[in-house]
PDB file of C-alpha atoms in Angstrom:
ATOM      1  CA  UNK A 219     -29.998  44.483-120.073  1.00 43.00           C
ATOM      2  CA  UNK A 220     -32.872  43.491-122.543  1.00 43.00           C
ATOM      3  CA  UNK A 221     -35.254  44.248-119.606  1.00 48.00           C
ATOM      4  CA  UNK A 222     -34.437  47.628-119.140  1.00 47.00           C
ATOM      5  CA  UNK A 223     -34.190  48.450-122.854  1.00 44.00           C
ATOM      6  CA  UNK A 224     -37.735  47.398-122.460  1.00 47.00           C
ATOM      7  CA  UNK A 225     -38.579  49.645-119.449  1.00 48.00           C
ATOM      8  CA  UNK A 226     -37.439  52.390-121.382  1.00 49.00           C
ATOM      9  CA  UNK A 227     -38.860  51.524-124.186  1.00 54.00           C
ATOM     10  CA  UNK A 228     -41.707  52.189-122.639  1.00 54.00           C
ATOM     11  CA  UNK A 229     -41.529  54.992-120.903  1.00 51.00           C
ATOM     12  CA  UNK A 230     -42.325  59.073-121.778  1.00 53.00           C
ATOM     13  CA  UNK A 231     -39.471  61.153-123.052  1.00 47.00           C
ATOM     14  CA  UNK A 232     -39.692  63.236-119.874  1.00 52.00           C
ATOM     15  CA  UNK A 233     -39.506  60.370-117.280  1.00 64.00           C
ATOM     16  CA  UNK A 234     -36.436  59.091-116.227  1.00 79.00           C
ATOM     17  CA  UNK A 235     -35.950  55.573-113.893  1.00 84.00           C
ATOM     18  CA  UNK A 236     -34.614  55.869-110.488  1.00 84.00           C
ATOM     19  CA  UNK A 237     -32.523  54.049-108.227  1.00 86.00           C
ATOM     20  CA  UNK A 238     -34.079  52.502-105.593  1.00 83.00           C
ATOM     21  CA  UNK A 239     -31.657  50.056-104.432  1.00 81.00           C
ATOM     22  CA  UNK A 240     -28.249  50.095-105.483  1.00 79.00           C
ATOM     23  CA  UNK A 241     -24.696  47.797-105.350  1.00 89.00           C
ATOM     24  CA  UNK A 242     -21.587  48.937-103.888  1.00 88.00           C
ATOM     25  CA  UNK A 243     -18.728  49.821-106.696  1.00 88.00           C
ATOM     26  CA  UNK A 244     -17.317  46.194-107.047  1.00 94.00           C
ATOM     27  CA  UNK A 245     -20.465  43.983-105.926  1.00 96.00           C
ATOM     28  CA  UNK A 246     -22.708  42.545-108.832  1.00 97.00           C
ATOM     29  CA  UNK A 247     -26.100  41.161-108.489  1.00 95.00           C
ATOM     30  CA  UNK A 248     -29.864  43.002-107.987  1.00 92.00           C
ATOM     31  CA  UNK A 249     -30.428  46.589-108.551  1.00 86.00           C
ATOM     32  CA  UNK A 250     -34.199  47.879-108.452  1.00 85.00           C
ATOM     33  CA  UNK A 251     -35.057  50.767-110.317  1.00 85.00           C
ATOM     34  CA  UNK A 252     -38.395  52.346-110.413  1.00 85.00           C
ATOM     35  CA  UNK A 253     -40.501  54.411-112.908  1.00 83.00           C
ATOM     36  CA  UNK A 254     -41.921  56.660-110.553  1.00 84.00           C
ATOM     37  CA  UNK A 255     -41.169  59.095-107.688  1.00 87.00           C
ATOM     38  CA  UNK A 256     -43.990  57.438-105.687  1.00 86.00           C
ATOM     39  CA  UNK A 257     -42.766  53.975-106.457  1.00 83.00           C
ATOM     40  CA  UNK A 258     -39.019  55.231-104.997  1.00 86.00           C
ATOM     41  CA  UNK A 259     -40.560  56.684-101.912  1.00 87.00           C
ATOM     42  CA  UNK A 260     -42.023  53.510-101.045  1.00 85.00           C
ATOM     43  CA  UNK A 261     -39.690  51.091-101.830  1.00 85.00           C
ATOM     44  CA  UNK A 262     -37.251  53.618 -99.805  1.00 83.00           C
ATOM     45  CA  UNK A 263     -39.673  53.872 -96.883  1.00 85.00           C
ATOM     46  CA  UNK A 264     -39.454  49.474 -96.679  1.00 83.00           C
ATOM     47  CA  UNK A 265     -36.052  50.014 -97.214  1.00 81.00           C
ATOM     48  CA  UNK A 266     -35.766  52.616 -94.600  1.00 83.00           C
ATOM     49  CA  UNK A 267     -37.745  50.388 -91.881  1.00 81.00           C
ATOM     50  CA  UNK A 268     -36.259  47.139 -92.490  1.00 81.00           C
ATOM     51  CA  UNK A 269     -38.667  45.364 -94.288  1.00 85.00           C
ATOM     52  CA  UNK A 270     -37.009  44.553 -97.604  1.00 88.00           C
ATOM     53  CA  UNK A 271     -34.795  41.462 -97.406  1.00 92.00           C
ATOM     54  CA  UNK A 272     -31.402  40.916 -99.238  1.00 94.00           C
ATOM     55  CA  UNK A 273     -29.670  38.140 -99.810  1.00 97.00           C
ATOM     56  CA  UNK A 274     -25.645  38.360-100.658  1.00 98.00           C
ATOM     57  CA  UNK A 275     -23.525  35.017-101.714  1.00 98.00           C
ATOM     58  CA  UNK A 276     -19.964  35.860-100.964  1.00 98.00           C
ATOM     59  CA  UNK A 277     -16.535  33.100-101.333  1.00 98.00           C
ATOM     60  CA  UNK A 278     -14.639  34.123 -98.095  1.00 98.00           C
ATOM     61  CA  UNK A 279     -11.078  32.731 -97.788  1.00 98.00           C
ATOM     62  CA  UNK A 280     -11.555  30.474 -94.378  1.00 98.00           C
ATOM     63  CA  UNK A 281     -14.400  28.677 -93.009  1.00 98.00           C
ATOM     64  CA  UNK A 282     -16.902  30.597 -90.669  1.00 97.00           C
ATOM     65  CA  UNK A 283     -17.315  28.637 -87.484  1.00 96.00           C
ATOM     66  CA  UNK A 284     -20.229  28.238 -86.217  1.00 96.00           C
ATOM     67  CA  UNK A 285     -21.613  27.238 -89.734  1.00 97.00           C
ATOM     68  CA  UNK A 286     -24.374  29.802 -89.182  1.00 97.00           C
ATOM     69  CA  UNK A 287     -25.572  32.658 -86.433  1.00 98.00           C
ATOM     70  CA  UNK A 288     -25.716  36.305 -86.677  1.00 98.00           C
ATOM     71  CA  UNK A 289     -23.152  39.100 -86.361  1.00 97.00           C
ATOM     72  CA  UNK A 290     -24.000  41.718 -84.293  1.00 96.00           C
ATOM     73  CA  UNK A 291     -21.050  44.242 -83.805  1.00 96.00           C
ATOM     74  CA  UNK A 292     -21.074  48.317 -84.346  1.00 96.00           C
ATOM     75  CA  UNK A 293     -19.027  49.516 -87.195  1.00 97.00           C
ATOM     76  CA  UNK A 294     -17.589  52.699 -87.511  1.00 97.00           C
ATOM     77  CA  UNK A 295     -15.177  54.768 -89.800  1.00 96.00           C
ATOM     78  CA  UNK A 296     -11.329  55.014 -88.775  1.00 94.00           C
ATOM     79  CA  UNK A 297      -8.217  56.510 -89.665  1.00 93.00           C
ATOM     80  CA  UNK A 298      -5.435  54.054 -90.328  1.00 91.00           C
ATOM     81  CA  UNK A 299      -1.972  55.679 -89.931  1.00 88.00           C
ATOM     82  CA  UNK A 300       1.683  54.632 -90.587  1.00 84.00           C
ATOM     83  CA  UNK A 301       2.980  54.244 -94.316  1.00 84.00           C
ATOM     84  CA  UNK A 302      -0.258  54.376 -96.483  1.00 86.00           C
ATOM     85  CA  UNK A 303      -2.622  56.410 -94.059  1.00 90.00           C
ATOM     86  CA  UNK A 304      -6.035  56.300 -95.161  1.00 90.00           C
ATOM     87  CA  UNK A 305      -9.881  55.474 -94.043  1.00 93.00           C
ATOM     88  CA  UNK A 306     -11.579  52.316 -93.548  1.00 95.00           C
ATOM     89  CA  UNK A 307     -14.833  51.232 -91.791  1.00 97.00           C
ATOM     90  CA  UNK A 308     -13.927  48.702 -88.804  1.00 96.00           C
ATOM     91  CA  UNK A 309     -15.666  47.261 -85.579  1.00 95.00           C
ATOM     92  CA  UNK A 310     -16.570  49.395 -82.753  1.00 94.00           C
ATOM     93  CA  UNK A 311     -17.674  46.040 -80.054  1.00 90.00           C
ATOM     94  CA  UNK A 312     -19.440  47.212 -77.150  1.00 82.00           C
ATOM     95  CA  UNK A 313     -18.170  44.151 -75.526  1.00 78.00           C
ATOM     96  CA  UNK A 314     -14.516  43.508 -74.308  1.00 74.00           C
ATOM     97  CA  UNK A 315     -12.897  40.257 -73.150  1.00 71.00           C
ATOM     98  CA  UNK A 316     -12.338  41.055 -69.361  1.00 66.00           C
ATOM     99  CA  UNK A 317      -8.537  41.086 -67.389  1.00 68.00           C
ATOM    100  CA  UNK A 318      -9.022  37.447 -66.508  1.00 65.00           C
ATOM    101  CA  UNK A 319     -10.394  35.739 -69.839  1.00 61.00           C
ATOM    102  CA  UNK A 320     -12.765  34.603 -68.166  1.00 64.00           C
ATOM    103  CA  UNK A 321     -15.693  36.529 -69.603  1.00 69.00           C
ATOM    104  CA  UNK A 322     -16.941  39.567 -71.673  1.00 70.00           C
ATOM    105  CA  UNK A 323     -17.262  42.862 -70.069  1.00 74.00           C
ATOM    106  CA  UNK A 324     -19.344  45.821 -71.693  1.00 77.00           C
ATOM    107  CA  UNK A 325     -17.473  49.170 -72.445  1.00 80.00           C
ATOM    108  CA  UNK A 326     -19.335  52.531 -73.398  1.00 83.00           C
ATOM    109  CA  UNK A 327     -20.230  52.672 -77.210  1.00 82.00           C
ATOM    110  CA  UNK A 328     -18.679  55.171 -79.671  1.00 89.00           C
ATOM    111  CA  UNK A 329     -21.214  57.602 -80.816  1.00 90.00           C
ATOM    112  CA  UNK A 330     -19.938  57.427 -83.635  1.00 92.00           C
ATOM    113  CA  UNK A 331     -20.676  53.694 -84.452  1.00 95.00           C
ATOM    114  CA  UNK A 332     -23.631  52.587 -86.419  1.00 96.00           C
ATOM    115  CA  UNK A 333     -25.184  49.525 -84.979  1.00 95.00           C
ATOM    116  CA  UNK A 334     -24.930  46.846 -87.624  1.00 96.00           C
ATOM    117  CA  UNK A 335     -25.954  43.128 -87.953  1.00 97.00           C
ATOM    118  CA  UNK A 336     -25.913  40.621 -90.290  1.00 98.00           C
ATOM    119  CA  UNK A 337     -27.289  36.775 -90.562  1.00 98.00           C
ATOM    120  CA  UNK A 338     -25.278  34.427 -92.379  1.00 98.00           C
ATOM    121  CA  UNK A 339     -25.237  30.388 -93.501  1.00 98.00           C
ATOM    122  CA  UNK A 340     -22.492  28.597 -94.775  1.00 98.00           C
ATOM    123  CA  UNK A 341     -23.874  26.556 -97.806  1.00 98.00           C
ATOM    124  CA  UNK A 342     -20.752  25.142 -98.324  1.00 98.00           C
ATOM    125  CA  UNK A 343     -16.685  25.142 -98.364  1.00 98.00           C
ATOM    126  CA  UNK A 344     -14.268  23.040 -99.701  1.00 98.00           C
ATOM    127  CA  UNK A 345     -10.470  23.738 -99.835  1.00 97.00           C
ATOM    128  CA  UNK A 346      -9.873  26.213 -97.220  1.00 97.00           C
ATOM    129  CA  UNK A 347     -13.301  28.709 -98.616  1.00 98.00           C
ATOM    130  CA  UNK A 348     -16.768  28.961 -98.350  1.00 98.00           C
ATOM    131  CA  UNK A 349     -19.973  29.892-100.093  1.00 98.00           C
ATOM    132  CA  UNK A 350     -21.710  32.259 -97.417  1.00 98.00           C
ATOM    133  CA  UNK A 351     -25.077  33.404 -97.875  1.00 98.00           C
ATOM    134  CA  UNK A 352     -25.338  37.055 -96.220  1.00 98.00           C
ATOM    135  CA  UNK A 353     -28.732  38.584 -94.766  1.00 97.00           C
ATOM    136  CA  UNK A 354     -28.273  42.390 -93.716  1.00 96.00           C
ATOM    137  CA  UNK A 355     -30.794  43.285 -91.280  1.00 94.00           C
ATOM    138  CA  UNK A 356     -28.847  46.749 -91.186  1.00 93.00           C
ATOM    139  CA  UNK A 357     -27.391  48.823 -93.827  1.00 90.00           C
ATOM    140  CA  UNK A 358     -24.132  50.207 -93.111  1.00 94.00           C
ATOM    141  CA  UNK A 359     -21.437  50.845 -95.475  1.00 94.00           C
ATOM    142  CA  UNK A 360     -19.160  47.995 -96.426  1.00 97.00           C
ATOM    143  CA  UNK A 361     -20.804  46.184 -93.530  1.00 97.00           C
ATOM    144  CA  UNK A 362     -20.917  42.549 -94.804  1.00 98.00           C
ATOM    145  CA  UNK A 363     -17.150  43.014 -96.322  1.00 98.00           C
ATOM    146  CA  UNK A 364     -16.449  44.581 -92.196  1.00 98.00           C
ATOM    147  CA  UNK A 365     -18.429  41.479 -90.749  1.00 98.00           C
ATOM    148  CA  UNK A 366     -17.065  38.524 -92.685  1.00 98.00           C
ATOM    149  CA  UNK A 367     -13.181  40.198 -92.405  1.00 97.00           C
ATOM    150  CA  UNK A 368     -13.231  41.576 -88.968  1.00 96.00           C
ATOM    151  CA  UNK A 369     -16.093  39.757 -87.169  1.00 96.00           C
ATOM    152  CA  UNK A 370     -15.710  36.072 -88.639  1.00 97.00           C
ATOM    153  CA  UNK A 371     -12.007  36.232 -89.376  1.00 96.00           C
ATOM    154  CA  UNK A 372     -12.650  34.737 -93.075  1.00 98.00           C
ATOM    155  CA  UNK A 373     -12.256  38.075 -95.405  1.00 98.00           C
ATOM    156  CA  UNK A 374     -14.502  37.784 -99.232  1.00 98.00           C
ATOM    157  CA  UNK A 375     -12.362  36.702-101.922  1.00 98.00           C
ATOM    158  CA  UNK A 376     -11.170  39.460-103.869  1.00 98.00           C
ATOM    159  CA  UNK A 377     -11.575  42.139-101.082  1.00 98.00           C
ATOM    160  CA  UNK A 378      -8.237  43.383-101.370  1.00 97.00           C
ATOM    161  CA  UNK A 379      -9.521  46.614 -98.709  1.00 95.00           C
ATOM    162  CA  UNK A 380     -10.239  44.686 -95.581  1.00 96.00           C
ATOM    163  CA  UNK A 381      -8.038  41.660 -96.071  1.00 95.00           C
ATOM    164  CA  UNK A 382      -5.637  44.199 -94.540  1.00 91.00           C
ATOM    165  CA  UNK A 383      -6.340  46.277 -91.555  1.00 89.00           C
ATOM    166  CA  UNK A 384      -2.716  48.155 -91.317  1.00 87.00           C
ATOM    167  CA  UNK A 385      -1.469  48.243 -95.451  1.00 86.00           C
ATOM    168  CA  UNK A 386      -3.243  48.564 -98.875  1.00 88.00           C
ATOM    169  CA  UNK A 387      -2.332  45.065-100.331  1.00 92.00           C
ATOM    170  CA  UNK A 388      -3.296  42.789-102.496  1.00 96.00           C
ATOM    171  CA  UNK A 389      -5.616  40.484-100.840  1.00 97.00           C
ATOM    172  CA  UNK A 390      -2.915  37.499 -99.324  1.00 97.00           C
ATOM    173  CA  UNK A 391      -4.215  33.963-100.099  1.00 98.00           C
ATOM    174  CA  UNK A 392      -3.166  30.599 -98.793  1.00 97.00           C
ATOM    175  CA  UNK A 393      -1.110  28.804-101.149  1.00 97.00           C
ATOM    176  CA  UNK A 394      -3.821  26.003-101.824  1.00 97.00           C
ATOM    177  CA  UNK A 395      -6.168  28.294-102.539  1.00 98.00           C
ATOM    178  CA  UNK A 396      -3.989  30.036-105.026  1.00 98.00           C
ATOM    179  CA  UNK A 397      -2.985  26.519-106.591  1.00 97.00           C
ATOM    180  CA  UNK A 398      -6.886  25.892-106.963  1.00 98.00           C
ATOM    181  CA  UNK A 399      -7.571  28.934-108.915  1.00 97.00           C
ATOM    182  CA  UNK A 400      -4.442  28.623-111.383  1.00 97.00           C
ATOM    183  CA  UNK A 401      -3.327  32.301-109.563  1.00 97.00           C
ATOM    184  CA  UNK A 402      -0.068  33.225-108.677  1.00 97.00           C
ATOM    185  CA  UNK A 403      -0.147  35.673-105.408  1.00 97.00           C
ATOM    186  CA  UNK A 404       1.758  38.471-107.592  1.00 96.00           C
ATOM    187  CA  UNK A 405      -1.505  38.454-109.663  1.00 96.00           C
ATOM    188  CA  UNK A 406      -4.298  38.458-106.637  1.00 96.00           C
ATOM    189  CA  UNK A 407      -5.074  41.775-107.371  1.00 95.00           C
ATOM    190  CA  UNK A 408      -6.935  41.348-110.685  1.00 96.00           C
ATOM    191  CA  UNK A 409      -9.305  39.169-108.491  1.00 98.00           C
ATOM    192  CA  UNK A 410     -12.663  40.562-108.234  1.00 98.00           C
ATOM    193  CA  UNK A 411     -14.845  41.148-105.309  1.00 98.00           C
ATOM    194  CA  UNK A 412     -16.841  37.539-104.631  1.00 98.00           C
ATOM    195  CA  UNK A 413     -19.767  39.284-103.341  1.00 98.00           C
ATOM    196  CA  UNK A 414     -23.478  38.959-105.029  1.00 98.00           C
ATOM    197  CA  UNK A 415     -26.733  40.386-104.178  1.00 97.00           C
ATOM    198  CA  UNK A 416     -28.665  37.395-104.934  1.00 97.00           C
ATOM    199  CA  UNK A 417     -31.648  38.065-104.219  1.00 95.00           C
ATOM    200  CA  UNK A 418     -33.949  40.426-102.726  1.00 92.00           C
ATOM    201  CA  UNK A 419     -37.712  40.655-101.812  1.00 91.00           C
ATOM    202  CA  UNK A 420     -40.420  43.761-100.945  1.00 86.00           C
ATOM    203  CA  UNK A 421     -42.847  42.658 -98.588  1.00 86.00           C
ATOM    204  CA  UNK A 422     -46.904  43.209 -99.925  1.00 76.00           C
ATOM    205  CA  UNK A 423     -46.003  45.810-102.435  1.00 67.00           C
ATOM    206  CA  UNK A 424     -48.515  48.201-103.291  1.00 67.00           C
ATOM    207  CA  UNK A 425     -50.924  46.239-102.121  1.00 71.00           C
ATOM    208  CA  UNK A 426     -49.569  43.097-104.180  1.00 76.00           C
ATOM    209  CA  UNK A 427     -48.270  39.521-102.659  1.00 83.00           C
ATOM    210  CA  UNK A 428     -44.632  39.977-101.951  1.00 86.00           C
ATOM    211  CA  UNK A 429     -41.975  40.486-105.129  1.00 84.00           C
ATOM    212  CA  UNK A 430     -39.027  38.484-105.076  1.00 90.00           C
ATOM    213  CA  UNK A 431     -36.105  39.288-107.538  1.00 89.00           C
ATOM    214  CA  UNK A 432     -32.970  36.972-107.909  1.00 93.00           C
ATOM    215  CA  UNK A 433     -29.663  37.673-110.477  1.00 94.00           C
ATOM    216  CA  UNK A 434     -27.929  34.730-111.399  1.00 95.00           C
ATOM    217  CA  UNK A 435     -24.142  34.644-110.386  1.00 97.00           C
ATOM    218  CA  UNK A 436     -21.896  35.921-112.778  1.00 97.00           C
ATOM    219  CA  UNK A 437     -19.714  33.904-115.122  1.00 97.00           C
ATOM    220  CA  UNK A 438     -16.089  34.300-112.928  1.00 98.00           C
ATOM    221  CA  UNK A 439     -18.022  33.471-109.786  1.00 98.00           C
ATOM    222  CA  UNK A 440     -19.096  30.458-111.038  1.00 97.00           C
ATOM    223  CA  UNK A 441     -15.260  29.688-112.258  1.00 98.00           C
ATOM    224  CA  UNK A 442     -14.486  30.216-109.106  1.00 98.00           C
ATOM    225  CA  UNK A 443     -16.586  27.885-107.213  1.00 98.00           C
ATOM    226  CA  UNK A 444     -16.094  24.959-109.686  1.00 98.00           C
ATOM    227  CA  UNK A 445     -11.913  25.710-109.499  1.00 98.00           C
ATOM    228  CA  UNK A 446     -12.366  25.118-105.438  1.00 98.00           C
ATOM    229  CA  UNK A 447     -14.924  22.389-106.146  1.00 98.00           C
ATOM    230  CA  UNK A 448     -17.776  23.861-104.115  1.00 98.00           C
ATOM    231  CA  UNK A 449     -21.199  23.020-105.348  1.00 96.00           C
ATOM    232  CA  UNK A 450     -23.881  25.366-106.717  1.00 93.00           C
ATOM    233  CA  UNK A 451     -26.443  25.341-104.706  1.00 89.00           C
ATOM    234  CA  UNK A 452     -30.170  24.122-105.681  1.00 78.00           C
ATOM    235  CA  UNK A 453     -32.889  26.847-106.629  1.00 64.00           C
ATOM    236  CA  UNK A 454     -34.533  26.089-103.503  1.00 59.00           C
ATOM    237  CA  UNK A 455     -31.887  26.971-101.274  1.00 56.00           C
ATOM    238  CA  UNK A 456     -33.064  30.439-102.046  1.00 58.00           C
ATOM    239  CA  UNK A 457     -35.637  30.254-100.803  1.00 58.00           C
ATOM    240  CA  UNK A 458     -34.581  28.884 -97.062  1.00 61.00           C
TER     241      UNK A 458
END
């Protein structure tokens, strides 16, 4: 917050700052502003083609197996009917398992999917969750929340929206994880979204060496991990 108080600080009374990157409602972490209009346009053009790498640290409730690999499954918007209809973004595979289980056929895509894919690493788990770290090579709405719930079977912690595909819910948790955080299921609902933009880097900026930009976890994350006993990583896994 001292930062920007300094940006502006600096700034002319007719300039504003603008919003080059942004965070989802509940996730906390980076968010890179510029001063300029041409400084927006190119950040959004990297943005735009791919080039700018993010880096997300979630807790998911399960273990991802295997430890590491990359998601790469269509998402799409649906309506969810029965008691609570509403909207939610869920997978759109363009594979199926065929009649015989014996293998994967492919089915026409939805043209209404957007392709999505995301890298991730387990850094580490202990007690039934995990410390993911998330790479979006796409950028499709709620797409690491739709990946980790839908496509890994381990939902974030504190994602109360796609820990249920049918109901609006409280997010369900096992009963050792609820001992481990002191929680009692009626109250899983005050638990916040475990999802961080760590960090994230723009590739030869303006002509500059590449910018890298980490945000340091916030304080109930941290609580979090140490109530599950799963380590913090090192600086340099960061940088991996």
């Amino acid at each position: 917050m001292e930062f920007m108080f300094k940006m502006i600080d600096g700034m002319k009374a007719e300039s504003q700052l603008h919003i080059c990157l942004g965070l989802d409602k509940e996730t906390t972490g980076t968010l890179l502003l510029a001063r300029t209009k041409e400084a927006l346009d190119c950040v959004q053009s990297l943005h735009r083609n791919h080039q700018v790498q993010r880096k997300y640290w979630v807790v998911t409730v399960g273990v991802p197996v295997p430890s590491e690999g990359v998601i790469d499954i269509p998402i799409i918007e649906r309506e969810v009917t029965g008691a609570q209809p509403h909207y939610k973004m869920g997978l759109s595979p363009v594979y199926r398992v065929s009649n015989g289980g014996e293998g994967v056929t492919k089915v026409r895509a939805n043209r209404h999917a957007q392709g999505a894919v995301t890298q991730y690493r387990v850094l580490d788990s202990s007690n039934g969750c995990s410390l993911v770290e998330l790479q979006p090579i796409t950028g499709v709405k709620h797409q690491l929340r739709v990946h980790m719930a839908y496509g890994l079977g381990c939902a974030i912690l504190g994602d109360h929206k796609y820990s249920h595909w049918i109901k609006l819910a409280p997010q369900k948790l096992p009963d050792g994880v609820l001992r481990k955080l002191g929680l009692e299921q009626s109250k899983a609902r005050h638990l916040p979204l475990h999802l961080h933009a760590r960090q994230l880097t723009l590739p030869e900026f303006k002509g500059q060496r590449d910018i890298t930009v980490s945000c340091p976890l916030p304080k109930f994350f941290t609580s979090t991990l140490r109530r599950l006993q799963i380590p913090i990583p090192d600086k340099k896994d960061d940088d991996k």
